[in-house]
Amino acid sequence: MSAPDLPFSGPDLHLSGVVLPEGEHRDLWVRDGRLTSEPVPGAETVSRGGWLLPGLVDAHCHVGIGRGGVFVEDRAGLREQALAERDAGVLALRDCGSPVDTRALDDEPDLPRILRAGRHIARTRRYLPGLAVELEPADLAAEVRVQARRGDGWVKLVGDWIDRSVGDLAPEWPADVLAEAIAAAHEEGARVTAHTFGTDALPDLVRAGIDCIEHGTGLTEDLVGEMATRGTAVVPTLVNVENFPGFAAAGEARFPTYASTMRRLYAQSGAVVRAAYEAGVPVFAGTDAGGGIEHGRIADEVRALCQAGLPAEAALAAASWSARTWLGLPGIEEGAPADLVVYDADPRADLDTLTRPVLRVLRGRVV
Ligand SMILES: [Zn+2]
């Protein structure tokens, strides 16, 4: 469950501008932290003539993992990560797995909302050391229930990783175990997502009813067709896929097959995203910040999605209103908590505008 709304105190606000996604010029007020189209006498006008977007979403990041994979557990360090996202206009994060308990951040009204997936769950010695709960298949469903209760509606599996005995990416879980684990999460009211780079893990994950695929560079035409039918989403994390040639080079000497797989996946990554989008798979923007990637790069991910072939407005939706709907967060609507970002130009016309938010309103306050 996500955190309840924090007690509100702050002035009433007035904004006017072009509200997206509708694209209509409107006046909006914020009273007691919530949006209304009813004029509020005495409200302070904080913005006129801009473009107003529902608060951006980074749909795949990690708060609590710092540069080089170190755990960040001090409040100042955690705040710094969350504030880097907020400065970029990101007012909600889907945390795709953190070894650190960041729950105390929910009490800080100036920080973005965080929807957590608990800790990653991986097969023994089949993920980055120390990050995941590592276990064998027989224990997967029970651990999924534990992480579902720890999180805010998501559970994160590691679906594939290098198998050193094979020398290449390989699936981590048998199909029957995945089906049982995903059903267990759904019973707990949580959705499930999985890290996958390669192809072989995907058919079993998708057929087991998984809700989302992270990275998904190994998706094929058949798989995107099946995902579109089922409504399974993908968060391509193209900012992170830029690291694949580096992963390949690092593995080259010991694992040449893995290295060539990573190069092939890198080469096809843009085409995969375009194919998924064109097939009707819901595509969302996530940077995979935390660890090797700095927080606050949502604009880079949106531009990368557009370069891969999404229309600019769809790439924008993937980081704003569509992502919010997918995560159960409201947009700019009557009575909703006021979480919005203002730009001084139309970001649909030029996605570079996203790098320059001029105002952020979070939980009804200018931050
Ligand atoms: Zn990640």
mmCIF file of N, CA, C and O in Angstrom, residues 277-310:
data_model
loop_
_atom_site.group_PDB
_atom_site.id
_atom_site.type_symbol
_atom_site.label_atom_id
_atom_site.label_comp_id
_atom_site.label_asym_id
_atom_site.label_seq_id
_atom_site.Cartn_x
_atom_site.Cartn_y
_atom_site.Cartn_z
ATOM 1 N N TYR A 277 5.855 -0.887 -29.040
ATOM 2 C CA TYR A 277 4.910 0.232 -29.093
ATOM 3 C C TYR A 277 3.896 0.035 -30.217
ATOM 4 O O TYR A 277 2.683 0.190 -30.016
ATOM 5 N N GLU A 278 4.401 -0.335 -31.377
ATOM 6 C CA GLU A 278 3.506 -0.477 -32.538
ATOM 7 C C GLU A 278 2.530 -1.639 -32.370
ATOM 8 O O GLU A 278 1.423 -1.605 -32.900
ATOM 9 N N ALA A 279 2.944 -2.660 -31.607
ATOM 10 C CA ALA A 279 2.043 -3.796 -31.366
ATOM 11 C C ALA A 279 0.974 -3.466 -30.323
ATOM 12 O O ALA A 279 0.015 -4.210 -30.155
ATOM 13 N N GLY A 280 1.168 -2.339 -29.606
ATOM 14 C CA GLY A 280 0.190 -1.959 -28.586
ATOM 15 C C GLY A 280 0.585 -2.331 -27.167
ATOM 16 O O GLY A 280 -0.241 -2.301 -26.254
ATOM 17 N N VAL A 281 1.850 -2.695 -26.968
ATOM 18 C CA VAL A 281 2.336 -2.963 -25.609
ATOM 19 C C VAL A 281 2.479 -1.626 -24.879
ATOM 20 O O VAL A 281 3.070 -0.693 -25.420
ATOM 21 N N PRO A 282 1.945 -1.516 -23.657
ATOM 22 C CA PRO A 282 2.159 -0.273 -22.897
ATOM 23 C C PRO A 282 3.653 -0.113 -22.581
ATOM 24 O O PRO A 282 4.273 -1.010 -22.027
ATOM 25 N N VAL A 283 4.207 1.027 -22.974
ATOM 26 C CA VAL A 283 5.641 1.305 -22.784
ATOM 27 C C VAL A 283 5.771 2.475 -21.808
ATOM 28 O O VAL A 283 5.119 3.508 -21.999
ATOM 29 N N PHE A 284 6.592 2.323 -20.770
ATOM 30 C CA PHE A 284 6.762 3.392 -19.793
ATOM 31 C C PHE A 284 8.233 3.753 -19.644
ATOM 32 O O PHE A 284 9.116 2.947 -19.939
ATOM 33 N N ALA A 285 8.466 4.976 -19.162
ATOM 34 C CA ALA A 285 9.823 5.517 -19.083
ATOM 35 C C ALA A 285 10.427 5.271 -17.712
ATOM 36 O O ALA A 285 9.878 5.683 -16.696
ATOM 37 N N GLY A 286 11.549 4.581 -17.704
ATOM 38 C CA GLY A 286 12.300 4.369 -16.465
ATOM 39 C C GLY A 286 13.780 4.467 -16.776
ATOM 40 O O GLY A 286 14.218 4.001 -17.828
ATOM 41 N N THR A 287 14.529 5.070 -15.875
ATOM 42 C CA THR A 287 15.945 5.333 -16.170
ATOM 43 C C THR A 287 16.879 4.263 -15.625
ATOM 44 O O THR A 287 18.029 4.202 -16.019
ATOM 45 N N ASP A 288 16.400 3.473 -14.658
ATOM 46 C CA ASP A 288 17.252 2.524 -13.924
ATOM 47 C C ASP A 288 18.320 3.252 -13.092
ATOM 48 O O ASP A 288 19.414 2.715 -12.846
ATOM 49 N N ALA A 289 18.000 4.462 -12.662
ATOM 50 C CA ALA A 289 18.939 5.212 -11.810
ATOM 51 C C ALA A 289 19.178 4.484 -10.493
ATOM 52 O O ALA A 289 18.306 3.779 -9.991
ATOM 53 N N GLY A 290 20.350 4.692 -9.949
ATOM 54 C CA GLY A 290 20.754 4.000 -8.723
ATOM 55 C C GLY A 290 21.805 2.978 -9.115
ATOM 56 O O GLY A 290 21.543 2.116 -9.942
ATOM 57 N N GLY A 291 22.971 3.103 -8.543
ATOM 58 C CA GLY A 291 24.072 2.243 -8.977
ATOM 59 C C GLY A 291 24.860 2.952 -10.062
ATOM 60 O O GLY A 291 25.465 3.979 -9.816
ATOM 61 N N GLY A 292 24.793 2.415 -11.277
ATOM 62 C CA GLY A 292 25.610 2.968 -12.358
ATOM 63 C C GLY A 292 25.050 4.223 -13.000
ATOM 64 O O GLY A 292 25.747 4.886 -13.765
ATOM 65 N N ILE A 293 23.798 4.544 -12.732
ATOM 66 C CA ILE A 293 23.150 5.659 -13.432
ATOM 67 C C ILE A 293 22.697 6.699 -12.417
ATOM 68 O O ILE A 293 22.111 6.365 -11.384
ATOM 69 N N GLU A 294 22.981 7.961 -12.726
ATOM 70 C CA GLU A 294 22.591 9.050 -11.831
ATOM 71 C C GLU A 294 21.072 9.208 -11.828
ATOM 72 O O GLU A 294 20.417 8.988 -12.852
ATOM 73 N N HIS A 295 20.545 9.624 -10.700
ATOM 74 C CA HIS A 295 19.124 9.976 -10.643
ATOM 75 C C HIS A 295 18.891 11.286 -11.403
ATOM 76 O O HIS A 295 19.790 12.118 -11.512
ATOM 77 N N GLY A 296 17.679 11.433 -11.919
ATOM 78 C CA GLY A 296 17.317 12.711 -12.545
ATOM 79 C C GLY A 296 17.462 12.728 -14.063
ATOM 80 O O GLY A 296 17.504 13.789 -14.666
ATOM 81 N N ARG A 297 17.482 11.551 -14.692
ATOM 82 C CA ARG A 297 17.710 11.511 -16.139
ATOM 83 C C ARG A 297 16.454 11.168 -16.936
ATOM 84 O O ARG A 297 16.540 10.636 -18.058
ATOM 85 N N ILE A 298 15.301 11.486 -16.403
ATOM 86 C CA ILE A 298 14.061 11.095 -17.087
ATOM 87 C C ILE A 298 13.967 11.714 -18.491
ATOM 88 O O ILE A 298 13.475 11.082 -19.434
ATOM 89 N N ALA A 299 14.448 12.951 -18.646
ATOM 90 C CA ALA A 299 14.365 13.586 -19.973
ATOM 91 C C ALA A 299 15.178 12.796 -20.999
ATOM 92 O O ALA A 299 14.764 12.655 -22.161
ATOM 93 N N ASP A 300 16.315 12.252 -20.570
ATOM 94 C CA ASP A 300 17.121 11.433 -21.486
ATOM 95 C C ASP A 300 16.355 10.183 -21.914
ATOM 96 O O ASP A 300 16.424 9.763 -23.071
ATOM 97 N N GLU A 301 15.647 9.573 -20.973
ATOM 98 C CA GLU A 301 14.897 8.358 -21.306
ATOM 99 C C GLU A 301 13.752 8.680 -22.273
ATOM 100 O O GLU A 301 13.506 7.926 -23.220
ATOM 101 N N VAL A 302 13.067 9.795 -22.026
ATOM 102 C CA VAL A 302 11.958 10.167 -22.915
ATOM 103 C C VAL A 302 12.486 10.426 -24.329
ATOM 104 O O VAL A 302 11.907 9.961 -25.324
ATOM 105 N N ARG A 303 13.610 11.130 -24.421
ATOM 106 C CA ARG A 303 14.183 11.380 -25.751
ATOM 107 C C ARG A 303 14.613 10.074 -26.411
ATOM 108 O O ARG A 303 14.451 9.898 -27.624
ATOM 109 N N ALA A 304 15.153 9.142 -25.623
ATOM 110 C CA ALA A 304 15.581 7.853 -26.188
ATOM 111 C C ALA A 304 14.380 7.055 -26.699
ATOM 112 O O ALA A 304 14.456 6.403 -27.748
ATOM 113 N N LEU A 305 13.269 7.104 -25.958
ATOM 114 C CA LEU A 305 12.066 6.410 -26.420
ATOM 115 C C LEU A 305 11.592 6.997 -27.743
ATOM 116 O O LEU A 305 11.159 6.283 -28.654
ATOM 117 N N CYS A 306 11.679 8.318 -27.846
ATOM 118 C CA CYS A 306 11.274 8.999 -29.076
ATOM 119 C C CYS A 306 12.213 8.625 -30.222
ATOM 120 O O CYS A 306 11.769 8.306 -31.326
ATOM 121 N N GLN A 307 13.508 8.613 -29.944
ATOM 122 C CA GLN A 307 14.471 8.215 -30.988
ATOM 123 C C GLN A 307 14.244 6.771 -31.437
ATOM 124 O O GLN A 307 14.475 6.427 -32.594
ATOM 125 N N ALA A 308 13.778 5.932 -30.503
ATOM 126 C CA ALA A 308 13.514 4.529 -30.858
ATOM 127 C C ALA A 308 12.295 4.404 -31.763
ATOM 128 O O ALA A 308 12.121 3.378 -32.418
ATOM 129 N N GLY A 309 11.439 5.428 -31.759
ATOM 130 C CA GLY A 309 10.302 5.377 -32.670
ATOM 131 C C GLY A 309 8.955 5.733 -32.076
ATOM 132 O O GLY A 309 7.955 5.725 -32.776
ATOM 133 N N LEU A 310 8.899 6.037 -30.771
ATOM 134 C CA LEU A 310 7.626 6.493 -30.231
ATOM 135 C C LEU A 310 7.391 7.937 -30.679
ATOM 136 O O LEU A 310 8.315 8.750 -30.657
#
